PDB file of C-alpha atoms and ligand atoms in Angstrom:
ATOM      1  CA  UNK A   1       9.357  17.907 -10.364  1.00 48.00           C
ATOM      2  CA  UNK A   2      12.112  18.377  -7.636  1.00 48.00           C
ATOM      3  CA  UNK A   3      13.669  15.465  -6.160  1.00 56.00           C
ATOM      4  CA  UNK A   4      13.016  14.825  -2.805  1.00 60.00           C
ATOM      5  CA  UNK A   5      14.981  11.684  -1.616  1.00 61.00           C
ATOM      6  CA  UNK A   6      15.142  10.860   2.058  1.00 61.00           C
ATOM      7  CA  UNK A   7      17.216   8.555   3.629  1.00 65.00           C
ATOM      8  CA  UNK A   8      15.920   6.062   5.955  1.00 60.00           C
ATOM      9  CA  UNK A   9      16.166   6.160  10.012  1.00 57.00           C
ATOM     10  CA  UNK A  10      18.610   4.522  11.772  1.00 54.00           C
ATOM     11  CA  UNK A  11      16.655   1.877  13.163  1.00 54.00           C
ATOM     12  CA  UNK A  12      13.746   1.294  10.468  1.00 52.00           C
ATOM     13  CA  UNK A  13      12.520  -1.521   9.835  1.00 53.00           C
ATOM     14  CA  UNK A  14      13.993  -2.688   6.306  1.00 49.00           C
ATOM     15  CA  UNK A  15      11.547  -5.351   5.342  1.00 53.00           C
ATOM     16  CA  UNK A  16      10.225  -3.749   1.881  1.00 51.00           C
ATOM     17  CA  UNK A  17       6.660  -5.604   2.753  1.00 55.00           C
ATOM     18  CA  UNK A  18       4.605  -6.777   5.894  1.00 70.00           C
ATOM     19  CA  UNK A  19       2.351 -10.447   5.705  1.00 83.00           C
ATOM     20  CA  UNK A  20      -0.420 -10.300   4.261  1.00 92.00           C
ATOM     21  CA  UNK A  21      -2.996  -9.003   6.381  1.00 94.00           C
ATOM     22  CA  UNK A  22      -6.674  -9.910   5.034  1.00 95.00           C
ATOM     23  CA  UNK A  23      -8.655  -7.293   7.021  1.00 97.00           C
ATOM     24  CA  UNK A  24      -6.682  -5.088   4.464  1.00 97.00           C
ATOM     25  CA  UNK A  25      -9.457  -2.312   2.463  1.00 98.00           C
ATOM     26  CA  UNK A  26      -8.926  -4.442  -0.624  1.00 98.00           C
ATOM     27  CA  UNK A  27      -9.484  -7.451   0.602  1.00 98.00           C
ATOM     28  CA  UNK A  28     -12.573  -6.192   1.909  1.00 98.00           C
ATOM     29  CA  UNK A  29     -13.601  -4.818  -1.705  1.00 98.00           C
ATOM     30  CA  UNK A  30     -12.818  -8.354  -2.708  1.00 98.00           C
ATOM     31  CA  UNK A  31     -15.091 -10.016  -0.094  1.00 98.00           C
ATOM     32  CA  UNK A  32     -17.836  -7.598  -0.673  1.00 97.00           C
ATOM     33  CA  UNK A  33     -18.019  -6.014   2.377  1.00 98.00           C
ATOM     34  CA  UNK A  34     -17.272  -2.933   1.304  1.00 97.00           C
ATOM     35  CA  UNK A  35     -18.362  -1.425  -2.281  1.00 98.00           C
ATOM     36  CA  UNK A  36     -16.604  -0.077  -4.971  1.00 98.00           C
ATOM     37  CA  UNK A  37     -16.868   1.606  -8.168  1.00 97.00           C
ATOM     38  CA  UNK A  38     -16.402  -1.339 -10.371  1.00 95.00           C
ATOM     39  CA  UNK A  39     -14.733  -0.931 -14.052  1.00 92.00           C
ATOM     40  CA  UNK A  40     -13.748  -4.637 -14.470  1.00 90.00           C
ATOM     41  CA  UNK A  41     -13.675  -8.155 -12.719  1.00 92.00           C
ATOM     42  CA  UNK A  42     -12.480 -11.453 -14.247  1.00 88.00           C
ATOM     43  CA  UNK A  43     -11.687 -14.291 -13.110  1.00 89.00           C
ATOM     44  CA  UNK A  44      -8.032 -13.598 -12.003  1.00 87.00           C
ATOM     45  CA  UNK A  45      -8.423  -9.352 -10.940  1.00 91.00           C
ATOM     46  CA  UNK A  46     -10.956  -6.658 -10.243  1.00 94.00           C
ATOM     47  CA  UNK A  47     -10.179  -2.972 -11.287  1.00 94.00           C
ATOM     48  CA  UNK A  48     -12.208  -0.028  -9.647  1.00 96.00           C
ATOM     49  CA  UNK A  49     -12.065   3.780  -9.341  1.00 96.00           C
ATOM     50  CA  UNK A  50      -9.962   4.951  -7.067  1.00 98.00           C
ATOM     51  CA  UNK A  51     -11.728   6.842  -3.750  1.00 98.00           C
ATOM     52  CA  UNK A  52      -9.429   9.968  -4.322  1.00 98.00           C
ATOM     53  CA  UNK A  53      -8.397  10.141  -8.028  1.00 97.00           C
ATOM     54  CA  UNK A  54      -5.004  11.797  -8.937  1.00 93.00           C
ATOM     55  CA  UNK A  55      -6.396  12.138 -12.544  1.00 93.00           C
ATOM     56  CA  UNK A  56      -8.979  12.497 -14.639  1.00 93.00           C
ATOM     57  CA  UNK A  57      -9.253   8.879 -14.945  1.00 93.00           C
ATOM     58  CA  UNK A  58      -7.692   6.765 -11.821  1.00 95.00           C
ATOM     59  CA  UNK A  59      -8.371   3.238 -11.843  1.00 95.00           C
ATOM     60  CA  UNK A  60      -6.957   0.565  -9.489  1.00 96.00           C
ATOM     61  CA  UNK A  61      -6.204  -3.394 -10.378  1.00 93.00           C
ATOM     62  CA  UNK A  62      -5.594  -5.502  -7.753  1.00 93.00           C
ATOM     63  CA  UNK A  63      -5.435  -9.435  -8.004  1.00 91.00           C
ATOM     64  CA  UNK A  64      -8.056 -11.634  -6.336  1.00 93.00           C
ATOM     65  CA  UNK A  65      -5.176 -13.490  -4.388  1.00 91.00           C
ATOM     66  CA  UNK A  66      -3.483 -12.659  -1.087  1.00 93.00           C
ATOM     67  CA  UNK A  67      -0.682 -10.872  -2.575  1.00 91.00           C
ATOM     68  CA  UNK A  68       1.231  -7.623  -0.740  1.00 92.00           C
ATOM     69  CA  UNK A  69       3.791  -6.793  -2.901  1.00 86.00           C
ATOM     70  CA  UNK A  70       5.185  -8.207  -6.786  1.00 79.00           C
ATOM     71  CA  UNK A  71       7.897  -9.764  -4.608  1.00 77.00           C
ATOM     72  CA  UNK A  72       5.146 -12.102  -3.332  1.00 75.00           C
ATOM     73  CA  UNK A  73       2.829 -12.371  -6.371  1.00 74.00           C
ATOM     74  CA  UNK A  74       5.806 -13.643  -8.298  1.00 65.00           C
ATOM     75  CA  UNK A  75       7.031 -15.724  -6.085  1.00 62.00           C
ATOM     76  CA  UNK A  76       3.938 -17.591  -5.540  1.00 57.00           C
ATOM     77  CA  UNK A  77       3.246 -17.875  -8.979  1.00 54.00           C
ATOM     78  CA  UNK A  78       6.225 -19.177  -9.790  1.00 47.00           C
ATOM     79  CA  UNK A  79       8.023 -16.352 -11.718  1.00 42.00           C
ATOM     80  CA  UNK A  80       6.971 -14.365 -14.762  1.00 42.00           C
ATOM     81  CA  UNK A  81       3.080 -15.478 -15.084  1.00 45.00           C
ATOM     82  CA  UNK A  82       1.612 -12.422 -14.082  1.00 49.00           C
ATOM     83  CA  UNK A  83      -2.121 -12.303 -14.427  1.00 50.00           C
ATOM     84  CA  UNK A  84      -3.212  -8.672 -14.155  1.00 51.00           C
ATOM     85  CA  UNK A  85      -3.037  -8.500 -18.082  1.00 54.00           C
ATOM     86  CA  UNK A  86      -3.286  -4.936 -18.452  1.00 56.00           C
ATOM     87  CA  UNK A  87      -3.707  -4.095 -21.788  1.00 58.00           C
ATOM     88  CA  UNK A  88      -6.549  -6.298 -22.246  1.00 63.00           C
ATOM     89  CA  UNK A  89      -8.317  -5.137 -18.792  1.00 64.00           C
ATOM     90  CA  UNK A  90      -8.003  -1.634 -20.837  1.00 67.00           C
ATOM     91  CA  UNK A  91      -9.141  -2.153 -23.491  1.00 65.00           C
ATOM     92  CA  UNK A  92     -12.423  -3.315 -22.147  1.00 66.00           C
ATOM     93  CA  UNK A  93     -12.716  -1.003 -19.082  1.00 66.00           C
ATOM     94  CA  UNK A  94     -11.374   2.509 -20.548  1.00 71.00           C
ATOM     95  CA  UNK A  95     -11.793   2.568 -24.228  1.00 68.00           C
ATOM     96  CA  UNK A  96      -9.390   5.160 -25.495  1.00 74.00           C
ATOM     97  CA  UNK A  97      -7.331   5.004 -23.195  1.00 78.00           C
ATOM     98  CA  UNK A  98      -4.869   2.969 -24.659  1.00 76.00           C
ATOM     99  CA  UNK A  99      -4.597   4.510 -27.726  1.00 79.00           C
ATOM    100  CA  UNK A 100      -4.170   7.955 -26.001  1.00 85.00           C
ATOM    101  CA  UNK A 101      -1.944   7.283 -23.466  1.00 88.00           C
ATOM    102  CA  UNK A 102      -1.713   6.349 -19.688  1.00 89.00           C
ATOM    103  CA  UNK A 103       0.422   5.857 -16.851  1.00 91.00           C
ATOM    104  CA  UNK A 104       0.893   2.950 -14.854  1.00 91.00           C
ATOM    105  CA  UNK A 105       1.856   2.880 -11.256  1.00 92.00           C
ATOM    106  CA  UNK A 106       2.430   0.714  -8.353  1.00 92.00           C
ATOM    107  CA  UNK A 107       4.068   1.537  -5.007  1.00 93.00           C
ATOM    108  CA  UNK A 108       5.611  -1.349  -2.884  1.00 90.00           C
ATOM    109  CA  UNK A 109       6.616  -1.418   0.715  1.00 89.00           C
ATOM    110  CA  UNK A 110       7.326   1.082   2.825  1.00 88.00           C
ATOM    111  CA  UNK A 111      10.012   2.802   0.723  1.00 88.00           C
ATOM    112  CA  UNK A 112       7.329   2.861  -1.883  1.00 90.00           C
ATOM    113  CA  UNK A 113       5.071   4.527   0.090  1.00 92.00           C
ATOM    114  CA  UNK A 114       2.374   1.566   0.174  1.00 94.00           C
ATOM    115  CA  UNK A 115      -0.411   2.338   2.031  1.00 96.00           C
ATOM    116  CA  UNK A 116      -2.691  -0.654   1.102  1.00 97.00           C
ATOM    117  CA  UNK A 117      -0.941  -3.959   1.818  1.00 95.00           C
ATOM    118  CA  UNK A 118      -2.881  -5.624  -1.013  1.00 95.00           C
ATOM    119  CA  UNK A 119      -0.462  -5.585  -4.280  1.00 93.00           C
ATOM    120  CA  UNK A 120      -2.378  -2.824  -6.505  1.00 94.00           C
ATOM    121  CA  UNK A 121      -1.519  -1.359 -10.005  1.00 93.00           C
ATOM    122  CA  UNK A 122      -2.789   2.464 -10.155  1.00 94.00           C
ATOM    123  CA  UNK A 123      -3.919   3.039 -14.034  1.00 93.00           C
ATOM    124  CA  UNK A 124      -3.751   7.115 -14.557  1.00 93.00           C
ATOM    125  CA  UNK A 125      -5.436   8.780 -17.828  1.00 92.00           C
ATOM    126  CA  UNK A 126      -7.944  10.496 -19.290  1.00 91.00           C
ATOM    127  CA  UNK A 127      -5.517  13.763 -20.040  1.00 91.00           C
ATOM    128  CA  UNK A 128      -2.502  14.766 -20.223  1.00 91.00           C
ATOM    129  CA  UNK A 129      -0.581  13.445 -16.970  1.00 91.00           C
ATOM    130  CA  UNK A 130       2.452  15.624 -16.962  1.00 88.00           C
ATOM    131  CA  UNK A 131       5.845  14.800 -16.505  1.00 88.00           C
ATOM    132  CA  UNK A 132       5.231  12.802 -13.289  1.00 81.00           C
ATOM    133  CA  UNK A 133       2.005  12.908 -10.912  1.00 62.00           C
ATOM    134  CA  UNK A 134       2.622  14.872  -7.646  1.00 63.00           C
ATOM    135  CA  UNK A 135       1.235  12.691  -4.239  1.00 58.00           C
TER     136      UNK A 135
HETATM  137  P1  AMP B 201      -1.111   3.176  -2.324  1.00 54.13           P
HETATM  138  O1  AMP B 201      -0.624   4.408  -1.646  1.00 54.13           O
HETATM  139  O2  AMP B 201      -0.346   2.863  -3.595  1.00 54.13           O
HETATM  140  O3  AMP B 201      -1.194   1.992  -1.384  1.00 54.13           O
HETATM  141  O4  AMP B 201      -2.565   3.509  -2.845  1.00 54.13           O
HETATM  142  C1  AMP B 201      -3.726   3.196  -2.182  1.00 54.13           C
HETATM  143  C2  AMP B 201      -4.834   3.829  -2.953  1.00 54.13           C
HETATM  144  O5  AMP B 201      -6.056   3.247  -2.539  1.00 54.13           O
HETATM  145  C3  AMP B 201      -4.971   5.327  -2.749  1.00 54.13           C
HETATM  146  O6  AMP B 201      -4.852   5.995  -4.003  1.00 54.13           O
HETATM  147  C4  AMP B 201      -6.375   5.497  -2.149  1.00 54.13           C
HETATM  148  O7  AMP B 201      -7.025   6.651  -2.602  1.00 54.13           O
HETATM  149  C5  AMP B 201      -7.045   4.223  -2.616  1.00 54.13           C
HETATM  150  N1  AMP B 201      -8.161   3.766  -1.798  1.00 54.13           N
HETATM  151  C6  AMP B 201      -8.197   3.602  -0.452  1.00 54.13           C
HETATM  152  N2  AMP B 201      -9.389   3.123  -0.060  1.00 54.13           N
HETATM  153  C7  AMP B 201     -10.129   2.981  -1.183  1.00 54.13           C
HETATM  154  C8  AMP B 201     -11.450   2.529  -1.439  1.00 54.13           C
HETATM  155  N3  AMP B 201     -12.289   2.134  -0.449  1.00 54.13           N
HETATM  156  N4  AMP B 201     -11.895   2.517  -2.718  1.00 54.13           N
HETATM  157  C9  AMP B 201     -11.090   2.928  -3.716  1.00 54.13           C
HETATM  158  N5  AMP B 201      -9.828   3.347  -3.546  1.00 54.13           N
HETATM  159  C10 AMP B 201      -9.351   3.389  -2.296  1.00 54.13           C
END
């Protein structure tokens, strides 16, 4: 895949992450108001198809608190207990999956390209993914 760094402009704004903002899509998922395609919910996360899949199999996981970024999520957790537990969340919701092989992604901030202010792990399988998934 070619490279295609950009510097940023002048004047941007640097923050890496915005408040949280609870009228945010996911929160809504979370609240019910909106629906989505539901693979797994616990206690702590919910993980759902994603509305414009980049694989054969894209699922999101997003936490049930008011998290934007993992600069927040640890913070307020106080370090390294991180709650998404991934490998168990795949195991139940994608069954081959982790034997075969997957990708995990998460973009954070503006740098990163966040669109959804709601910290969210993207979960890519199903196939062979390539060298790196094109946006
Ligand atoms: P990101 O660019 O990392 O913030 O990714 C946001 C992702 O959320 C994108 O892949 C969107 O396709 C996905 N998305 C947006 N709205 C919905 C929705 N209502 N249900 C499922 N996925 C969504």
């Amino acid at each position: 895949m070619a490279k295609s760094w950009h510097t940023e402009e002048p004047n941007a704004d640097r923050r890496d992450t915005k408040p949280y903002d609870s009228t945010n899509i996911f929160a809504r998922i979370l609240r019910g108001e909106i629906p989505s395609n539901k693979v797994y919910e616990d206690e702590h996360a919910l993980a759902f198809h994603d509305i414009n899949p980049q694989a054969l199999v894209h699922i999101l996981v997003i936490p049930k608190g008011a998290h934007v970024s993992w600069d927040d999520f640890g913070a307020r957790l106080g370090g390294g207990d991180c709650r998404l537990r991934q490998g168990g969340l795949l195991r139940r919701a994608q069954p081959g999956m982790v034997t075969r092989g997957y990708r995990l992604l998460a973009n954070v901030g503006r740098n990163g390209g966040q669109e959804v202010p709601h910290l969210h792990v993207h979960i890519f399988g199903g196939g062979l993914l390539g060298p790196m998934l094109a946006r």
